[in-house]
Amino acid sequence: MKPISIGNDDFKSIIEGDFYYIDKTAFIEEIINNFTGAKLFLRPRRFGKTTNMLMLKEYFGITKKEENKDLFKGLYIDSIEECKKHQNAYPTIFMTLKEAKQSNWENMYGNIKDLIIDLYNANDYVRSILKENELNRYDSILNKTATIGEYQVALAKMTEYLYRYYNKKVIVLIDEYDAPLNQAYTKGFVDNAIDFMRTFLSSALKTNQNLQVGILTGVLQIGQQSIFSDLNNLKIYNIFSNQATEYFGFTKAEVKQMLEEYNMSDKYAEVEKWYDGYNIGGIEIFNPWSILQYLDSGAEPDNYWVNTGNTNLLSVTQKNINAQAIEAVNRLLDCKSIEMRVHEKTIYNDLTSGYETFINLLAFSGYLKIERIYKVNDKKYASFKIPNKEIRIVLEDMQNQWLK
């Protein structure tokens, strides 16, 4: 019986450590089948986004073949011959912004600069093909003497350098792109963060002739000040999409397989009650973080997922809650559904203006289940319910706070 890896989202160490792994390598084939442009995958926190991104890095990234020749052995993607020509074939950039959650813009900008410096140090070998003025720019990045404008285009410049070095187009992976933006909103400096990120992302991901494919993950599609207005090639995969649905979170079959592996098949009804209920693209999805914690605890049900991660955005929104939102939550707690228009883009200025934005924020953040999606006059609407017992306890606590 393989051990369960808790709190470790590094694909390579999970495989090399022989931890239990639900095979999500079909996600690689999904990317290869549409191997161009920029893609944004939106899912709640702790739904496997980082592990999948690191999996893509290990599969596509140019590296010494012997270092990970057996990394995908026995997994689904290893049986797809037509995909193997892409394995370890591209210069690949991976950057996670999940820890860029400082309390002011100066510190957050400093953290982002450090991430860029790490990127430049990791690819220092490209200096051999750079011109003198490019070397000067490179050194200014490392020495922190570059202008903010130069840091904004530093990612795009690195794709250019890597392309010239390898004569191969570059894959860019940006994990939790919205984490610094959400933090900046709660701390009152969101305009600074958006101004930086707009150029940082668009310069690397839009009409970049050095780019093979760009992939971002996050929880929310930020619509504030049109952060993605320059990315007209961006394909969105969110909780309302019918594509790439089974790669984040655990499916019913995967959960049953895990319970059988750990001799807990008789616990399925309990697991279903506590952690099931998400409906993404018509596929039943379980909360993966809570399932792993449940198994690791020896089948002890608890509120595992809700006690992790940053919920400041939700907390700020709750402070400005109105009577309609309270009534909606009361209806949900009465085991009834609520129906409203879907707002797929999150606009920070609207988060305190009405209950629809609050309910949509709950849905995208993993606190609500989509029952059905329909259109009225070409506008998208959805019916929502509470997905499971874990979330019901959270909403009951929220209700008690309002009553106080």
CSV table of C-alpha atoms in Angstrom, one decimal:
chain,number,residue,atom,x,y,z
A,1,MET,CA,0.0,0.0,0.0
A,2,LYS,CA,1.6,3.3,-1.2
A,3,PRO,CA,1.9,6.2,1.2
A,4,ILE,CA,-0.2,9.3,0.7
A,5,SER,CA,1.7,12.6,0.0
A,6,ILE,CA,0.1,15.4,2.1
A,7,GLY,CA,1.1,19.0,1.3
A,8,ASN,CA,3.4,18.0,-1.5
A,9,ASP,CA,2.2,19.2,-4.9
A,10,ASP,CA,5.5,18.4,-6.8
A,11,PHE,CA,4.7,15.9,-9.4
A,12,LYS,CA,8.3,14.6,-9.8
A,13,SER,CA,8.8,14.0,-6.0
A,14,ILE,CA,5.4,12.3,-5.8
A,15,ILE,CA,6.4,9.8,-8.6
A,16,GLU,CA,10.0,9.3,-7.5
A,17,GLY,CA,8.8,8.9,-3.9
A,18,ASP,CA,6.4,6.2,-5.0
A,19,PHE,CA,3.5,8.0,-3.3
A,20,TYR,CA,-0.1,7.2,-4.4
A,21,TYR,CA,-0.9,9.1,-7.6
A,22,ILE,CA,-4.2,9.5,-9.5
A,23,ASP,CA,-3.1,9.4,-13.1
A,24,LYS,CA,-3.9,12.8,-14.7
A,25,THR,CA,-1.4,12.5,-17.5
A,26,ALA,CA,-4.2,12.6,-20.1
A,27,PHE,CA,-4.0,16.3,-19.5
A,28,ILE,CA,-0.7,16.3,-21.4
A,29,GLU,CA,-2.5,14.8,-24.4
A,30,GLU,CA,-5.2,17.5,-24.1
A,31,ILE,CA,-2.6,20.2,-24.3
A,32,ILE,CA,-0.8,18.7,-27.3
A,33,ASN,CA,-4.1,18.3,-29.2
A,34,ASN,CA,-4.4,22.1,-29.1
A,35,PHE,CA,-0.8,23.1,-28.9
A,36,THR,CA,-0.9,26.8,-29.5
A,37,GLY,CA,-2.0,30.1,-28.0
A,38,ALA,CA,-2.6,30.8,-24.4
A,39,LYS,CA,-5.0,28.9,-22.0
A,40,LEU,CA,-6.3,29.7,-18.6
A,41,PHE,CA,-7.6,26.9,-16.3
A,42,LEU,CA,-9.7,28.1,-13.4
A,43,ARG,CA,-10.4,25.8,-10.4
A,44,PRO,CA,-10.8,26.2,-6.6
A,45,ARG,CA,-7.7,26.1,-4.5
A,46,ARG,CA,-6.2,22.7,-3.6
A,47,PHE,CA,-7.8,21.1,-6.7
A,48,GLY,CA,-4.5,19.9,-8.2
A,49,LYS,CA,-3.5,22.8,-10.4
A,50,THR,CA,0.1,23.1,-9.3
A,51,THR,CA,0.7,19.3,-9.5
A,52,ASN,CA,-0.6,19.3,-13.1
A,53,MET,CA,1.5,22.3,-14.1
A,54,LEU,CA,4.6,20.7,-12.7
A,55,MET,CA,3.7,17.5,-14.5
A,56,LEU,CA,3.6,19.5,-17.8
A,57,LYS,CA,7.0,21.0,-16.9
A,58,GLU,CA,8.6,17.6,-16.4
A,59,TYR,CA,7.0,16.2,-19.6
A,60,PHE,CA,7.8,19.0,-22.0
A,61,GLY,CA,10.9,20.6,-20.5
A,62,ILE,CA,14.3,20.1,-22.2
A,63,THR,CA,16.4,18.2,-19.6
A,64,LYS,CA,18.8,15.3,-19.5
A,65,LYS,CA,16.7,12.3,-20.7
A,66,GLU,CA,18.2,10.0,-18.2
A,67,GLU,CA,17.0,12.2,-15.3
A,68,ASN,CA,13.3,11.4,-15.9
A,69,LYS,CA,13.2,8.7,-18.5
A,70,ASP,CA,11.1,6.6,-16.1
A,71,LEU,CA,9.0,9.4,-14.6
A,72,PHE,CA,6.0,8.7,-16.8
A,73,LYS,CA,6.5,4.9,-17.1
A,74,GLY,CA,3.3,3.0,-16.6
A,75,LEU,CA,1.2,6.2,-16.7
A,76,TYR,CA,-1.4,6.9,-19.4
A,77,ILE,CA,0.7,9.3,-21.5
A,78,ASP,CA,3.5,6.7,-21.8
A,79,SER,CA,1.1,4.6,-24.0
A,80,ILE,CA,0.4,7.4,-26.5
A,81,GLU,CA,3.2,7.1,-29.1
A,82,GLU,CA,2.3,10.2,-31.0
A,83,CYS,CA,2.9,12.3,-28.0
A,84,LYS,CA,6.4,11.0,-27.3
A,85,LYS,CA,8.0,13.3,-29.9
A,86,HIS,CA,7.0,16.2,-27.6
A,87,GLN,CA,8.6,14.7,-24.5
A,88,ASN,CA,11.5,16.8,-23.2
A,89,ALA,CA,11.5,18.7,-26.5
A,90,TYR,CA,10.8,22.3,-25.5
A,91,PRO,CA,12.5,25.0,-23.4
A,92,THR,CA,10.0,25.4,-20.6
A,93,ILE,CA,9.4,28.2,-18.1
A,94,PHE,CA,7.5,27.4,-14.9
A,95,MET,CA,6.6,30.2,-12.5
A,96,THR,CA,4.2,30.1,-9.5
A,97,LEU,CA,2.8,33.3,-8.1
A,98,LYS,CA,1.0,31.6,-5.2
A,99,GLU,CA,3.3,33.0,-2.5
A,100,ALA,CA,3.3,36.6,-3.9
A,101,LYS,CA,0.8,37.7,-1.2
A,102,GLN,CA,2.6,40.6,0.5
A,103,SER,CA,0.7,43.3,2.4
A,104,ASN,CA,1.9,46.3,0.3
A,105,TRP,CA,3.0,46.9,-3.3
A,106,GLU,CA,6.6,47.5,-2.5
A,107,ASN,CA,7.1,44.1,-0.9
A,108,MET,CA,5.0,42.3,-3.5
A,109,TYR,CA,6.9,43.9,-6.4
A,110,GLY,CA,10.1,42.9,-4.6
A,111,ASN,CA,8.9,39.3,-4.4
A,112,ILE,CA,8.0,39.2,-8.1
A,113,LYS,CA,11.4,40.6,-9.0
A,114,ASP,CA,13.0,37.8,-7.0
A,115,LEU,CA,10.9,35.3,-9.0
A,116,ILE,CA,12.2,36.8,-12.2
A,117,ILE,CA,15.8,36.8,-10.9
A,118,ASP,CA,15.4,33.1,-10.0
A,119,LEU,CA,14.2,32.5,-13.6
A,120,TYR,CA,17.2,34.4,-15.1
A,121,ASN,CA,19.7,32.6,-12.8
A,122,ALA,CA,18.2,29.2,-13.7
A,123,ASN,CA,18.7,29.9,-17.4
A,124,ASP,CA,22.0,31.7,-17.1
A,125,TYR,CA,23.5,29.6,-19.9
A,126,VAL,CA,21.7,31.7,-22.5
A,127,ARG,CA,24.2,34.5,-21.9
A,128,SER,CA,26.5,32.8,-24.4
A,129,ILE,CA,24.2,33.9,-27.3
A,130,LEU,CA,23.4,37.4,-26.1
A,131,LYS,CA,24.7,40.7,-27.5
A,132,GLU,CA,26.4,43.2,-25.4
A,133,ASN,CA,23.3,45.4,-24.8
A,134,GLU,CA,21.3,42.3,-24.0
A,135,LEU,CA,23.9,41.2,-21.4
A,136,ASN,CA,23.7,44.6,-19.8
A,137,ARG,CA,19.9,44.2,-19.6
A,138,TYR,CA,20.4,40.7,-18.2
A,139,ASP,CA,22.7,41.9,-15.5
A,140,SER,CA,20.4,44.8,-14.6
A,141,ILE,CA,17.7,42.3,-13.9
A,142,LEU,CA,19.9,40.2,-11.7
A,143,ASN,CA,21.3,43.3,-9.9
A,144,LYS,CA,17.9,44.8,-9.3
A,145,THR,CA,18.8,48.0,-11.2
A,146,ALA,CA,16.4,47.4,-14.0
A,147,THR,CA,13.3,49.7,-14.4
A,148,ILE,CA,9.9,48.4,-13.6
A,149,GLY,CA,9.2,48.4,-17.4
A,150,GLU,CA,12.2,46.1,-17.9
A,151,TYR,CA,10.9,43.7,-15.3
A,152,GLN,CA,7.4,43.8,-16.9
A,153,VAL,CA,8.8,42.4,-20.2
A,154,ALA,CA,11.5,40.2,-18.6
A,155,LEU,CA,9.4,37.0,-19.1
A,156,ALA,CA,8.9,37.8,-22.7
A,157,LYS,CA,12.6,38.5,-23.1
A,158,MET,CA,13.5,35.2,-21.6
A,159,THR,CA,11.3,33.4,-24.1
A,160,GLU,CA,13.2,35.2,-26.9
A,161,TYR,CA,16.6,34.2,-25.4
A,162,LEU,CA,15.6,30.6,-25.0
A,163,TYR,CA,14.2,30.4,-28.5
A,164,ARG,CA,17.5,31.7,-29.9
A,165,TYR,CA,19.5,29.3,-27.8
A,166,TYR,CA,17.6,26.1,-28.6
A,167,ASN,CA,16.0,27.2,-31.9
A,168,LYS,CA,12.8,25.8,-30.4
A,169,LYS,CA,9.6,27.6,-29.4
A,170,VAL,CA,9.1,28.0,-25.6
A,171,ILE,CA,6.3,26.7,-23.3
A,172,VAL,CA,5.3,29.2,-20.5
A,173,LEU,CA,3.6,27.9,-17.4
A,174,ILE,CA,2.3,30.4,-14.8
A,175,ASP,CA,0.6,28.9,-11.8
A,176,GLU,CA,-1.9,30.8,-9.6
A,177,TYR,CA,-1.6,34.0,-11.7
A,178,ASP,CA,-4.4,35.7,-9.7
A,179,ALA,CA,-3.0,35.1,-6.2
A,180,PRO,CA,-1.1,38.5,-6.0
A,181,LEU,CA,-4.0,40.3,-7.6
A,182,ASN,CA,-6.5,39.0,-5.0
A,183,GLN,CA,-4.2,39.8,-2.2
A,184,ALA,CA,-3.6,43.3,-3.6
A,185,TYR,CA,-7.3,43.9,-3.7
A,186,THR,CA,-7.8,43.0,0.0
A,187,LYS,CA,-4.9,45.2,1.0
A,188,GLY,CA,-5.8,48.2,-1.1
A,189,PHE,CA,-3.2,48.4,-3.8
A,190,VAL,CA,-4.8,46.4,-6.6
A,191,ASP,CA,-4.2,49.0,-9.3
A,192,ASN,CA,-0.5,48.7,-8.9
A,193,ALA,CA,-0.6,45.0,-9.2
A,194,ILE,CA,-2.9,45.0,-12.2
A,195,ASP,CA,-0.8,47.6,-14.0
A,196,PHE,CA,2.3,45.4,-13.6
A,197,MET,CA,0.6,42.1,-14.4
A,198,ARG,CA,-1.2,43.3,-17.5
A,199,THR,CA,2.1,44.0,-19.4
A,200,PHE,CA,3.9,41.1,-17.7
A,201,LEU,CA,1.4,38.6,-19.1
A,202,SER,CA,0.5,40.1,-22.4
A,203,SER,CA,4.0,40.7,-23.5
A,204,ALA,CA,4.8,37.0,-23.0
A,205,LEU,CA,1.6,35.4,-24.1
A,206,LYS,CA,0.2,37.6,-26.9
A,207,THR,CA,1.5,37.4,-30.5
A,208,ASN,CA,4.8,36.2,-29.1
A,209,GLN,CA,6.6,34.4,-32.1
A,210,ASN,CA,8.8,32.6,-29.6
A,211,LEU,CA,5.9,31.0,-27.8
A,212,GLN,CA,4.7,27.4,-28.4
A,213,VAL,CA,1.9,27.5,-25.8
A,214,GLY,CA,1.2,29.5,-22.7
A,215,ILE,CA,-0.8,28.0,-19.8
A,216,LEU,CA,-2.0,29.8,-16.7
A,217,THR,CA,-4.0,28.5,-13.7
A,218,GLY,CA,-6.0,30.4,-11.1
A,219,VAL,CA,-9.2,30.6,-9.2
A,220,LEU,CA,-10.8,33.7,-10.8
A,221,GLN,CA,-10.8,35.3,-14.3
A,222,ILE,CA,-10.0,38.9,-13.3
A,223,GLY,CA,-11.9,41.4,-15.4
A,224,GLN,CA,-10.8,44.5,-13.6
A,225,GLN,CA,-9.4,47.2,-15.9
A,226,SER,CA,-9.3,44.6,-18.7
A,227,ILE,CA,-6.2,42.7,-17.5
A,228,PHE,CA,-6.7,40.2,-20.3
A,229,SER,CA,-7.8,42.8,-23.0
A,230,ASP,CA,-4.5,42.4,-24.8
A,231,LEU,CA,-4.7,38.6,-24.7
A,232,ASN,CA,-7.3,38.1,-27.4
A,233,ASN,CA,-6.0,34.5,-28.0
A,234,LEU,CA,-6.7,33.4,-24.4
A,235,LYS,CA,-8.9,30.3,-24.1
A,236,ILE,CA,-10.7,30.0,-20.8
A,237,TYR,CA,-11.5,26.7,-19.1
A,238,ASN,CA,-13.6,27.4,-16.0
A,239,ILE,CA,-16.1,25.5,-13.9
A,240,PHE,CA,-18.8,26.2,-16.5
A,241,SER,CA,-16.7,24.6,-19.3
A,242,ASN,CA,-17.3,21.2,-20.9
A,243,GLN,CA,-13.6,20.7,-21.8
A,244,ALA,CA,-10.7,19.5,-19.6
A,245,THR,CA,-13.1,18.8,-16.8
A,246,GLU,CA,-11.7,15.6,-15.3
A,247,TYR,CA,-8.1,16.7,-14.9
A,248,PHE,CA,-8.6,18.8,-11.7
A,249,GLY,CA,-10.1,17.1,-8.7
A,250,PHE,CA,-11.0,13.4,-8.4
A,251,THR,CA,-13.8,11.7,-10.4
A,252,LYS,CA,-16.2,9.2,-8.8
A,253,ALA,CA,-14.3,6.2,-10.4
A,254,GLU,CA,-11.0,7.6,-9.1
A,255,VAL,CA,-12.3,7.9,-5.5
A,256,LYS,CA,-13.7,4.4,-5.5
A,257,GLN,CA,-10.4,3.1,-6.8
A,258,MET,CA,-8.5,4.9,-4.0
A,259,LEU,CA,-10.9,3.6,-1.3
A,260,GLU,CA,-10.5,0.1,-2.6
A,261,GLU,CA,-6.7,0.5,-2.6
A,262,TYR,CA,-6.8,1.5,1.1
A,263,ASN,CA,-9.4,-1.1,2.1
A,264,MET,CA,-12.0,1.6,2.8
A,265,SER,CA,-14.6,0.7,0.1
A,266,ASP,CA,-17.3,0.6,2.9
A,267,LYS,CA,-16.6,4.4,3.5
A,268,TYR,CA,-17.8,5.5,0.1
A,269,ALA,CA,-21.1,6.8,1.3
A,270,GLU,CA,-19.4,8.8,4.0
A,271,VAL,CA,-16.9,10.3,1.6
A,272,GLU,CA,-19.6,11.1,-0.9
A,273,LYS,CA,-21.6,12.9,1.8
A,274,TRP,CA,-18.7,15.0,3.0
A,275,TYR,CA,-16.6,15.7,-0.1
A,276,ASP,CA,-18.6,15.0,-3.3
A,277,GLY,CA,-21.0,17.3,-5.1
A,278,TYR,CA,-19.0,19.3,-7.6
A,279,ASN,CA,-20.4,19.3,-11.1
A,280,ILE,CA,-17.9,20.5,-13.7
A,281,GLY,CA,-18.8,20.0,-17.4
A,282,GLY,CA,-21.4,17.4,-16.3
A,283,ILE,CA,-18.7,15.3,-14.5
A,284,GLU,CA,-19.1,14.5,-10.8
A,285,ILE,CA,-16.0,15.8,-9.0
A,286,PHE,CA,-14.8,15.2,-5.4
A,287,ASN,CA,-12.5,17.6,-3.5
A,288,PRO,CA,-9.1,16.0,-3.9
A,289,TRP,CA,-7.4,17.7,-0.9
A,290,SER,CA,-10.1,16.5,1.5
A,291,ILE,CA,-10.1,13.0,0.1
A,292,LEU,CA,-6.3,12.7,0.6
A,293,GLN,CA,-6.6,14.1,4.2
A,294,TYR,CA,-9.5,11.7,4.9
A,295,LEU,CA,-7.5,8.7,3.8
A,296,ASP,CA,-4.4,9.8,5.6
A,297,SER,CA,-6.3,10.3,8.9
A,298,GLY,CA,-7.6,6.7,8.8
A,299,ALA,CA,-11.1,7.7,7.6
A,300,GLU,CA,-11.8,10.5,10.0
A,301,PRO,CA,-14.2,13.0,8.4
A,302,ASP,CA,-13.5,16.7,9.1
A,303,ASN,CA,-13.4,20.1,7.5
A,304,TYR,CA,-10.0,19.7,5.8
A,305,TRP,CA,-10.2,21.9,2.7
A,306,VAL,CA,-11.8,25.0,4.3
A,307,ASN,CA,-9.0,25.4,6.8
A,308,THR,CA,-6.4,25.8,4.1
A,309,GLY,CA,-5.4,28.7,1.9
A,310,ASN,CA,-6.2,32.4,1.8
A,311,THR,CA,-9.8,33.4,2.0
A,312,ASN,CA,-9.2,37.1,2.5
A,313,LEU,CA,-11.1,38.0,-0.7
A,314,LEU,CA,-14.2,36.2,0.6
A,315,SER,CA,-13.8,37.8,4.0
A,316,VAL,CA,-13.7,41.3,2.5
A,317,THR,CA,-16.8,40.6,0.4
A,318,GLN,CA,-18.7,39.3,3.5
A,319,LYS,CA,-18.1,42.6,5.3
A,320,ASN,CA,-20.2,44.4,2.7
A,321,ILE,CA,-22.9,41.7,2.4
A,322,ASN,CA,-26.5,42.7,1.7
A,323,ALA,CA,-29.9,41.3,2.6
A,324,GLN,CA,-30.2,39.5,-0.8
A,325,ALA,CA,-27.0,37.6,-0.2
A,326,ILE,CA,-28.1,36.6,3.3
A,327,GLU,CA,-31.4,35.4,2.0
A,328,ALA,CA,-29.6,33.4,-0.7
A,329,VAL,CA,-27.4,31.6,1.8
A,330,ASN,CA,-30.4,30.9,4.0
A,331,ARG,CA,-32.1,29.3,1.0
A,332,LEU,CA,-29.0,27.2,0.3
A,333,LEU,CA,-28.9,26.0,3.9
A,334,ASP,CA,-32.6,25.0,3.6
A,335,CYS,CA,-31.4,22.6,0.9
A,336,LYS,CA,-32.9,24.7,-1.8
A,337,SER,CA,-31.2,25.9,-5.0
A,338,ILE,CA,-30.7,29.5,-6.1
A,339,GLU,CA,-30.7,30.7,-9.7
A,340,MET,CA,-28.9,33.7,-11.1
A,341,ARG,CA,-26.9,35.1,-13.9
A,342,VAL,CA,-23.4,33.9,-14.3
A,343,HIS,CA,-20.6,36.5,-14.1
A,344,GLU,CA,-17.5,34.6,-15.4
A,345,LYS,CA,-15.2,37.6,-15.0
A,346,THR,CA,-14.5,38.9,-11.5
A,347,ILE,CA,-14.4,42.7,-11.3
A,348,TYR,CA,-13.0,43.9,-8.0
A,349,ASN,CA,-15.0,47.1,-8.0
A,350,ASP,CA,-18.2,45.0,-8.1
A,351,LEU,CA,-17.4,42.6,-5.3
A,352,THR,CA,-19.2,44.8,-2.7
A,353,SER,CA,-22.0,46.0,-4.9
A,354,GLY,CA,-24.5,43.1,-5.0
A,355,TYR,CA,-25.3,39.5,-4.0
A,356,GLU,CA,-24.8,38.1,-7.6
A,357,THR,CA,-21.1,38.8,-7.5
A,358,PHE,CA,-20.9,37.3,-4.0
A,359,ILE,CA,-22.6,34.1,-5.1
A,360,ASN,CA,-20.5,33.8,-8.2
A,361,LEU,CA,-17.4,34.3,-6.1
A,362,LEU,CA,-18.6,31.4,-3.8
A,363,ALA,CA,-19.1,29.2,-6.9
A,364,PHE,CA,-15.7,29.9,-8.5
A,365,SER,CA,-14.0,29.5,-5.1
A,366,GLY,CA,-15.4,26.0,-4.5
A,367,TYR,CA,-18.3,26.7,-2.1
A,368,LEU,CA,-21.2,25.9,-4.4
A,369,LYS,CA,-22.2,23.2,-6.9
A,370,ILE,CA,-23.6,23.9,-10.3
A,371,GLU,CA,-26.9,22.1,-10.8
A,372,ARG,CA,-27.6,23.2,-14.3
A,373,ILE,CA,-26.6,25.9,-16.8
A,374,TYR,CA,-29.0,27.6,-19.2
A,375,LYS,CA,-29.5,30.8,-21.2
A,376,VAL,CA,-32.1,33.5,-21.2
A,377,ASN,CA,-31.9,36.1,-24.0
A,378,ASP,CA,-28.3,34.9,-24.8
A,379,LYS,CA,-27.2,35.5,-21.2
A,380,LYS,CA,-25.8,32.6,-19.2
A,381,TYR,CA,-27.6,31.6,-16.0
A,382,ALA,CA,-27.0,28.8,-13.5
A,383,SER,CA,-28.7,27.0,-10.6
A,384,PHE,CA,-26.5,26.5,-7.5
A,385,LYS,CA,-26.7,24.3,-4.4
A,386,ILE,CA,-24.4,23.4,-1.5
A,387,PRO,CA,-22.2,20.5,-2.7
A,388,ASN,CA,-21.5,18.6,0.5
A,389,LYS,CA,-21.4,18.5,4.3
A,390,GLU,CA,-18.0,20.1,4.6
A,391,ILE,CA,-19.2,23.2,2.7
A,392,ARG,CA,-22.5,23.3,4.6
A,393,ILE,CA,-20.6,23.6,7.9
A,394,VAL,CA,-18.7,26.6,6.4
A,395,LEU,CA,-21.8,28.4,5.3
A,396,GLU,CA,-23.5,27.7,8.6
A,397,ASP,CA,-20.5,29.4,10.3
A,398,MET,CA,-20.8,32.3,7.9
A,399,GLN,CA,-24.5,32.6,8.7
A,400,ASN,CA,-23.7,32.7,12.5
A,401,GLN,CA,-21.2,35.5,11.9
A,402,TRP,CA,-23.8,37.6,10.2
A,403,LEU,CA,-26.3,36.9,13.0
A,404,LYS,CA,-23.7,38.2,15.5
